[in-house]
CSV table of C-alpha atoms in Angstrom, one decimal:
chain,number,residue,atom,x,y,z
A,20,MET,CA,-62.6,112.3,136.7
A,21,VAL,CA,-60.3,111.2,139.5
A,22,ALA,CA,-60.0,114.7,140.8
A,23,GLY,CA,-63.7,115.3,140.6
A,24,GLY,CA,-64.3,112.1,142.5
A,25,LEU,CA,-61.9,113.0,145.2
A,26,LYS,CA,-63.5,116.4,145.7
A,27,ARG,CA,-66.8,114.8,146.2
A,28,ALA,CA,-65.5,111.8,148.2
A,29,ARG,CA,-66.3,113.2,151.6
A,30,ALA,CA,-70.0,114.0,150.8
A,31,GLY,CA,-70.4,110.8,148.8
A,32,ASN,CA,-68.8,108.6,151.5
A,33,GLN,CA,-71.0,110.1,154.2
A,34,GLU,CA,-74.1,109.5,152.1
A,35,ARG,CA,-73.2,105.9,151.6
A,36,ARG,CA,-72.5,105.4,155.3
A,37,ASN,CA,-75.9,106.8,156.1
A,38,THR,CA,-77.5,104.4,153.5
A,39,MET,CA,-75.5,101.5,154.9
A,40,SER,CA,-76.5,102.3,158.5
A,41,LYS,CA,-80.1,101.9,157.5
A,42,SER,CA,-79.6,98.5,156.0
A,43,LYS,CA,-78.4,95.4,157.9
A,44,SER,CA,-74.6,95.1,158.1
A,45,LYS,CA,-73.2,91.9,156.8
A,46,SER,CA,-70.2,89.7,157.0
A,47,PHE,CA,-67.9,89.6,154.0
A,48,SER,CA,-64.7,87.7,153.2
A,49,ILE,CA,-62.4,89.5,150.9
A,50,ILE,CA,-59.7,87.6,149.0
A,51,GLY,CA,-57.0,89.7,147.4
A,52,LEU,CA,-55.5,92.8,149.0
A,53,GLY,CA,-53.8,94.7,146.3
A,54,ALA,CA,-54.5,98.4,146.0
A,55,MET,CA,-58.1,97.8,144.8
A,56,GLY,CA,-58.9,95.0,147.2
A,57,THR,CA,-57.6,97.0,150.1
A,58,ALA,CA,-59.8,100.0,149.1
A,59,LEU,CA,-62.9,97.7,148.9
A,60,ALA,CA,-62.1,96.2,152.3
A,61,LYS,CA,-61.6,99.6,153.9
A,62,THR,CA,-64.9,100.9,152.4
A,63,LEU,CA,-66.9,97.9,153.7
A,64,ILE,CA,-65.4,98.1,157.2
A,65,ASP,CA,-66.0,101.9,157.4
A,66,ALA,CA,-69.6,101.2,156.3
A,67,GLY,CA,-70.1,99.0,159.4
A,68,ASN,CA,-69.6,95.5,157.9
A,69,THR,CA,-67.7,92.7,159.4
A,70,ALA,CA,-64.8,91.7,157.1
A,71,THR,CA,-62.5,88.7,157.0
A,72,VAL,CA,-59.5,89.2,154.8
A,73,TRP,CA,-56.9,87.0,153.1
A,74,ASN,CA,-53.9,87.7,151.0
A,75,ARG,CA,-51.1,85.5,149.7
A,76,THR,CA,-48.7,88.0,151.4
A,77,PRO,CA,-50.2,88.1,155.0
A,78,ALA,CA,-48.6,91.4,155.9
A,79,ARG,CA,-50.8,93.3,153.4
A,80,ALA,CA,-53.7,92.6,155.8
A,81,ASP,CA,-52.0,94.3,158.8
A,82,ALA,CA,-53.6,97.8,158.3
A,83,LEU,CA,-57.0,96.3,157.7
A,84,VAL,CA,-56.7,94.2,160.9
A,85,ALA,CA,-55.9,97.3,162.8
A,86,ARG,CA,-59.0,98.8,161.3
A,87,GLY,CA,-61.2,96.0,162.6
A,88,ALA,CA,-60.9,93.2,160.0
A,89,ARG,CA,-60.3,89.6,160.9
A,90,ARG,CA,-57.3,87.9,159.3
A,91,ALA,CA,-57.9,84.5,157.7
A,92,ALA,CA,-54.9,82.2,157.7
A,93,THR,CA,-56.0,80.2,154.7
A,94,VAL,CA,-58.4,80.6,151.7
A,95,ALA,CA,-60.6,77.8,153.2
A,96,GLU,CA,-60.8,79.8,156.5
A,97,ALA,CA,-61.9,82.9,154.6
A,98,ILE,CA,-64.6,81.0,152.7
A,99,ALA,CA,-65.9,79.4,155.9
A,100,ALA,CA,-66.1,82.8,157.7
A,101,SER,CA,-68.8,84.5,155.6
A,102,ASP,CA,-71.7,83.8,153.3
A,103,VAL,CA,-70.4,86.4,150.8
A,104,LEU,CA,-67.0,86.1,149.2
A,105,ILE,CA,-65.5,89.0,147.3
A,106,LEU,CA,-62.6,88.2,145.0
A,107,CYS,CA,-60.3,91.0,143.7
A,108,LEU,CA,-57.2,89.4,142.3
A,109,THR,CA,-54.6,90.2,139.6
A,110,ASP,CA,-56.1,88.0,136.9
A,111,TYR,CA,-58.1,84.8,136.4
A,112,ALA,CA,-55.0,82.6,136.6
A,113,ALA,CA,-54.8,83.9,140.2
A,114,VAL,CA,-58.5,83.1,140.7
A,115,GLU,CA,-58.0,79.6,139.4
A,116,THR,CA,-55.0,79.0,141.6
A,117,THR,CA,-56.6,80.5,144.7
A,118,LEU,CA,-59.8,78.5,144.4
A,119,ALA,CA,-58.2,75.3,143.1
A,120,ASP,CA,-59.2,73.3,146.2
A,121,VAL,CA,-62.5,74.9,147.3
A,122,GLY,CA,-64.8,72.1,146.0
A,123,THR,CA,-68.2,72.0,147.8
A,124,ALA,CA,-66.9,74.2,150.6
A,125,ILE,CA,-68.2,77.0,148.5
A,126,ALA,CA,-71.7,75.6,148.1
A,127,SER,CA,-74.5,78.0,149.1
A,128,LYS,CA,-72.0,80.9,149.2
A,129,THR,CA,-72.4,84.1,147.2
A,130,VAL,CA,-69.3,84.8,145.2
A,131,VAL,CA,-68.7,88.3,143.8
A,132,ASN,CA,-65.7,88.2,141.5
A,133,LEU,CA,-64.4,91.7,140.8
A,134,THR,CA,-61.3,90.5,138.9
A,135,ASN,CA,-60.7,91.8,135.4
A,136,GLY,CA,-60.8,89.0,132.8
A,137,ARG,CA,-61.9,87.8,129.4
A,138,PRO,CA,-65.4,86.4,128.7
A,139,ASP,CA,-64.1,82.9,128.2
A,140,GLU,CA,-62.3,83.0,131.6
A,141,VAL,CA,-65.5,84.3,133.3
A,142,GLY,CA,-67.6,81.6,131.7
A,143,ALA,CA,-65.3,78.9,132.9
A,144,ILE,CA,-65.0,80.0,136.5
A,145,ALA,CA,-68.7,80.8,136.7
A,146,ALA,CA,-69.7,77.3,135.5
A,147,ARG,CA,-67.2,75.7,137.9
A,148,LEU,CA,-68.4,77.6,141.0
A,149,VAL,CA,-72.1,77.3,140.1
A,150,GLY,CA,-71.5,73.6,139.6
A,151,TYR,CA,-70.3,73.5,143.2
A,152,GLY,CA,-73.5,75.1,144.3
A,153,ALA,CA,-72.4,78.7,144.7
A,154,ARG,CA,-74.3,81.8,143.5
A,155,TYR,CA,-71.9,83.7,141.1
A,156,LEU,CA,-71.9,87.4,140.3
A,157,ASP,CA,-69.2,88.8,138.1
A,158,GLY,CA,-68.2,92.4,138.3
A,159,GLY,CA,-66.2,95.1,136.6
A,160,ILE,CA,-64.9,98.0,138.7
A,161,MET,CA,-65.0,101.3,136.8
A,162,ALA,CA,-62.8,103.3,139.1
A,163,THR,CA,-59.3,103.7,140.5
A,164,PRO,CA,-58.7,102.7,144.1
A,165,PRO,CA,-58.9,106.4,145.4
A,166,MET,CA,-62.4,106.7,143.7
A,167,ILE,CA,-63.9,103.7,145.6
A,168,GLY,CA,-66.7,105.1,147.8
A,169,THR,CA,-67.2,108.3,145.7
A,170,PRO,CA,-70.0,109.2,143.4
A,171,ASP,CA,-67.8,108.8,140.3
A,172,ALA,CA,-67.1,105.1,140.9
A,173,PHE,CA,-69.4,102.4,139.5
A,174,ILE,CA,-69.6,98.6,139.4
A,175,LEU,CA,-70.9,96.6,136.5
A,176,CYS,CA,-72.5,93.3,137.6
A,177,SER,CA,-73.8,90.3,135.8
A,178,GLY,CA,-74.7,86.7,136.7
A,179,SER,CA,-77.0,85.5,139.5
A,180,ALA,CA,-79.8,88.0,140.1
A,181,ASP,CA,-80.2,86.5,143.6
A,182,ALA,CA,-76.5,87.2,144.3
A,183,PHE,CA,-76.9,90.8,143.1
A,184,GLU,CA,-80.0,91.4,145.3
A,185,LYS,CA,-78.2,89.8,148.3
A,186,THR,CA,-75.2,92.2,148.0
A,187,ARG,CA,-76.5,95.3,146.3
A,188,GLY,CA,-76.8,97.3,149.5
A,189,GLN,CA,-73.2,96.6,150.3
A,190,LEU,CA,-72.0,97.1,146.7
A,191,ALA,CA,-73.5,100.6,147.0
A,192,ALA,CA,-70.8,101.4,149.4
A,193,PHE,CA,-68.3,101.2,146.6
A,194,GLY,CA,-70.2,103.4,144.2
A,195,GLN,CA,-73.1,103.0,141.8
A,196,SER,CA,-73.9,99.4,140.9
A,197,HIS,CA,-75.4,98.5,137.5
A,198,TYR,CA,-76.9,95.0,137.0
A,199,LEU,CA,-76.6,94.0,133.3
A,200,GLY,CA,-78.3,90.6,133.3
A,201,GLU,CA,-78.0,86.9,134.1
A,202,ASP,CA,-75.2,86.1,131.6
A,203,PRO,CA,-72.0,86.3,133.8
A,204,VAL,CA,-69.9,87.5,130.8
A,205,LEU,CA,-71.9,90.7,130.3
A,206,ALA,CA,-70.0,92.6,133.0
A,207,ALA,CA,-66.6,91.4,131.8
A,208,VAL,CA,-67.2,92.4,128.1
A,209,SER,CA,-68.6,95.8,129.2
A,210,ASP,CA,-65.7,96.4,131.5
A,211,LEU,CA,-63.2,95.7,128.7
A,212,ALA,CA,-65.2,97.8,126.2
A,213,LEU,CA,-65.1,100.8,128.6
A,214,LEU,CA,-61.4,100.3,129.2
A,215,SER,CA,-60.9,100.2,125.5
A,216,ALA,CA,-62.6,103.6,125.1
A,217,MET,CA,-60.4,104.9,128.0
A,218,TYR,CA,-57.1,103.6,126.5
A,219,GLY,CA,-58.1,104.9,123.1
A,220,LEU,CA,-58.6,108.3,124.6
A,221,PHE,CA,-55.3,108.2,126.5
A,222,GLY,CA,-53.4,106.7,123.6
A,223,GLY,CA,-54.7,109.4,121.3
A,224,TYR,CA,-53.8,112.1,123.8
A,225,LEU,CA,-50.3,110.7,124.3
A,226,HIS,CA,-49.7,110.4,120.5
A,227,ALA,CA,-51.0,114.0,120.0
A,228,THR,CA,-48.8,115.3,122.8
A,229,ALA,CA,-45.7,113.6,121.4
A,230,LEU,CA,-46.5,115.0,117.9
A,231,ALA,CA,-46.9,118.5,119.3
A,232,GLY,CA,-43.8,118.1,121.4
A,233,SER,CA,-41.8,117.4,118.3
A,234,VAL,CA,-42.1,121.0,117.4
A,235,GLY,CA,-41.5,122.4,120.8
A,236,PHE,CA,-44.8,122.4,122.7
A,237,THR,CA,-44.7,121.2,126.3
A,238,ALA,CA,-47.5,119.0,127.5
A,239,LYS,CA,-48.8,121.9,129.6
A,240,GLN,CA,-48.7,124.3,126.7
A,241,PHE,CA,-50.6,121.8,124.5
A,242,LEU,CA,-53.3,120.9,127.1
A,243,PRO,CA,-55.4,124.0,126.6
A,244,LEU,CA,-55.7,123.1,123.0
A,245,VAL,CA,-56.4,119.4,123.2
A,246,GLU,CA,-58.7,119.3,126.2
A,247,PRO,CA,-61.6,121.5,124.8
A,248,TRP,CA,-61.1,119.8,121.4
A,249,LEU,CA,-61.7,116.3,122.9
A,250,ALA,CA,-64.7,117.6,124.9
A,251,ALA,CA,-66.2,119.1,121.7
A,252,MET,CA,-65.7,115.8,119.8
A,253,MET,CA,-67.4,113.8,122.5
A,254,THR,CA,-70.7,115.5,121.5
A,255,ALA,CA,-70.6,113.4,118.2
A,256,LEU,CA,-71.1,110.1,120.1
A,257,PRO,CA,-74.9,110.2,120.2
A,258,ASP,CA,-75.0,110.6,116.5
A,259,TYR,CA,-72.5,107.9,116.0
A,260,ALA,CA,-74.5,105.6,118.2
A,261,GLU,CA,-77.6,106.1,116.1
A,262,ARG,CA,-75.7,105.4,112.9
A,263,ILE,CA,-74.1,102.3,114.3
A,264,ASP,CA,-77.4,100.9,115.6
A,265,SER,CA,-79.2,101.6,112.3
A,266,GLY,CA,-76.3,100.6,110.1
A,267,ASP,CA,-76.8,103.7,108.1
A,268,HIS,CA,-73.5,105.6,107.8
A,269,ALA,CA,-74.5,107.4,104.6
A,270,ARG,CA,-77.3,109.8,105.9
A,271,ASP,CA,-76.6,113.5,106.4
A,272,VAL,CA,-72.8,113.0,106.1
A,273,MET,CA,-70.9,116.0,107.5
A,274,SER,CA,-67.3,114.8,107.2
A,275,ASN,CA,-66.9,111.8,104.9
A,276,LEU,CA,-64.3,109.1,105.3
A,277,SER,CA,-62.5,110.0,102.1
A,278,MET,CA,-61.7,113.4,103.6
A,279,GLN,CA,-60.9,112.0,107.0
A,280,SER,CA,-58.6,109.4,105.6
A,281,VAL,CA,-56.4,112.1,104.1
A,282,ALA,CA,-55.9,113.5,107.6
A,283,ILE,CA,-55.2,110.1,109.1
A,284,THR,CA,-52.6,109.3,106.5
A,285,ASN,CA,-51.0,112.7,107.0
A,286,ILE,CA,-50.8,112.0,110.8
A,287,VAL,CA,-49.0,108.7,110.2
A,288,ALA,CA,-46.6,110.2,107.6
A,289,ALA,CA,-45.9,113.3,109.7
A,290,SER,CA,-45.3,111.2,112.8
A,291,ARG,CA,-42.6,109.2,111.0
A,292,SER,CA,-40.9,112.3,109.5
A,293,LEU,CA,-40.8,113.9,113.0
A,294,GLY,CA,-39.5,110.9,114.7
A,295,ILE,CA,-42.7,109.9,116.5
A,296,ASP,CA,-43.8,106.2,116.4
A,297,PRO,CA,-47.1,106.1,114.5
A,298,ALA,CA,-48.0,102.7,115.9
A,299,PHE,CA,-51.1,104.1,117.6
A,300,MET,CA,-52.6,105.6,114.4
A,301,GLU,CA,-51.6,102.8,112.0
A,302,PRO,CA,-54.5,100.5,112.8
A,303,ILE,CA,-57.0,103.3,112.2
A,304,GLU,CA,-55.3,104.1,108.9
A,305,ARG,CA,-55.5,100.4,107.9
A,306,LEU,CA,-59.2,100.2,108.8
A,307,ALA,CA,-59.9,103.4,106.8
A,308,LYS,CA,-58.1,102.0,103.7
A,309,LYS,CA,-60.1,98.8,104.0
A,310,ARG,CA,-63.4,100.8,104.2
A,311,LEU,CA,-62.3,103.0,101.3
A,312,ALA,CA,-61.4,100.0,99.1
A,313,ALA,CA,-64.9,98.6,99.7
A,314,GLY,CA,-66.4,101.8,98.3
A,315,PHE,CA,-67.6,103.6,101.4
A,316,GLY,CA,-65.5,106.8,101.1
A,317,SER,CA,-68.6,109.0,101.0
A,318,ASP,CA,-69.9,107.6,104.3
A,319,GLU,CA,-69.4,109.0,107.8
A,320,ALA,CA,-66.3,107.8,109.6
A,321,SER,CA,-68.7,105.9,112.0
A,322,GLY,CA,-68.7,103.2,109.3
A,323,LEU,CA,-65.2,102.1,110.5
A,324,ILE,CA,-67.0,99.9,113.0
A,325,GLU,CA,-68.2,97.8,110.1
A,326,ALA,CA,-64.5,97.2,109.1
A,327,MET,CA,-63.8,96.3,112.8
A,328,ARG,CA,-66.6,93.8,112.7
A,329,GLY,CA,-65.4,92.4,109.4
A,330,LYS,CA,-68.6,93.5,107.6
A,331,SER,CA,-67.2,95.9,105.0
A,332,LYS,CA,-68.7,94.3,102.0
A,333,ALA,CA,-68.5,96.1,98.7
A,334,ALA,CA,-70.7,99.2,98.5
A,335,PRO,CA,-73.5,99.4,95.8
A,336,ALA,CA,-72.3,100.5,92.4
A,337,VAL,CA,-73.8,104.0,92.7
A,338,ARG,CA,-71.8,104.6,95.9
A,339,MET,CA,-68.7,103.2,94.3
A,340,GLN,CA,-69.1,105.7,91.5
A,341,ALA,CA,-69.5,108.5,94.0
A,342,HIS,CA,-66.3,107.4,95.7
A,343,ALA,CA,-64.5,107.4,92.4
A,344,ASP,CA,-65.8,110.9,91.6
A,345,ASP,CA,-64.6,112.1,95.0
A,346,ALA,CA,-61.2,110.6,94.3
A,347,ARG,CA,-61.0,112.3,90.9
A,348,GLN,CA,-62.0,115.6,92.4
A,349,ARG,CA,-59.4,115.4,95.1
A,350,ALA,CA,-56.7,114.6,92.5
A,351,ALA,CA,-57.8,117.6,90.4
A,352,SER,CA,-57.7,119.9,93.4
A,353,GLU,CA,-54.2,118.7,94.4
A,354,GLN,CA,-53.0,119.2,90.8
A,355,GLN,CA,-54.3,122.8,90.8
A,356,ALA,CA,-52.6,123.4,94.1
A,357,ASP,CA,-49.2,122.2,92.8
A,358,GLY,CA,-46.6,125.0,92.5
A,359,PRO,CA,-44.0,126.8,94.6
A,360,ARG,CA,-44.9,126.5,98.2
A,361,SER,CA,-44.1,130.2,98.7
A,362,LYS,CA,-47.2,131.1,96.6
A,363,ARG,CA,-49.6,129.1,98.8
A,364,ARG,CA,-50.9,131.0,101.8
A,365,GLY,CA,-52.9,130.0,104.8
A,366,PRO,CA,-53.5,126.6,106.3
A,367,SER,CA,-55.0,123.9,104.1
A,368,ALA,CA,-58.6,122.9,105.1
A,369,CYS,CA,-58.9,119.3,106.3
A,370,CYS,CA,-62.4,119.2,107.6
């Protein structure tokens, strides 16, 4: 994704500059000049906006000042310089510390907070700033710093609709912007949810690569196997989404949880025996066992979400019986398969 974004960056940036040149340039104050904050500031400056910047370590603003930004000596000065304030700090503790003394100086200002945080933190800072008379827009940046300004970057926004309308032309310089609604926590939860999917993907890849590496595969040798496999599995997501929304994980089951749990348990056991820490897979095994114990072994694996939500109540008796029958059938098959390993040929089917 990053590589694709960088390849299209030049065309995407030019398109956004053209869009920005057609709209009225604005004055922004940007607080927080880490890698992401600096990328945001550069993009706004290159799009023709006036930027005032502040960072706790003043030297981080040097390159932006050389690019045309104005350096603020204090947070209060940065707030006073513009009607729109963009925050991009390490966490909400830094936001609280930075804005500790703003008071009514922030009244009538539009605050766009692009700091990653929890919904409770977002709710607290939003209530505080709105109480001072500010318009508050929370945002989640779904991009790495090099992706800012490319077609692959997008910003999730929620909170004041007026604040979004006031800044949407300039937010477009960063990438696609998606307004999710008036509740300021919507962007934060969606941001964390998308990051959860990303870390799950990366974690699964790293565990798989470690497991393959235990028998001699290098990461580069394993990549041609894992990459198309993950791409193929992604096509199951629309079906999973339908099952999740309907709550029906039992219709047209192609690969039931009883069968999938065998593979999950084998992954955990094999990892241990090969010296690989199974910590990434153990929570999935625990959820699968919880779902199986409740009698949902004949359901699709999408039903694991019910265990995550704490909703895995016992299945109806008829499904409990089907699960018991499945277990007996597996036990019988395993018993028939017992014998000298040398007489067993070919890989065992797992799906």
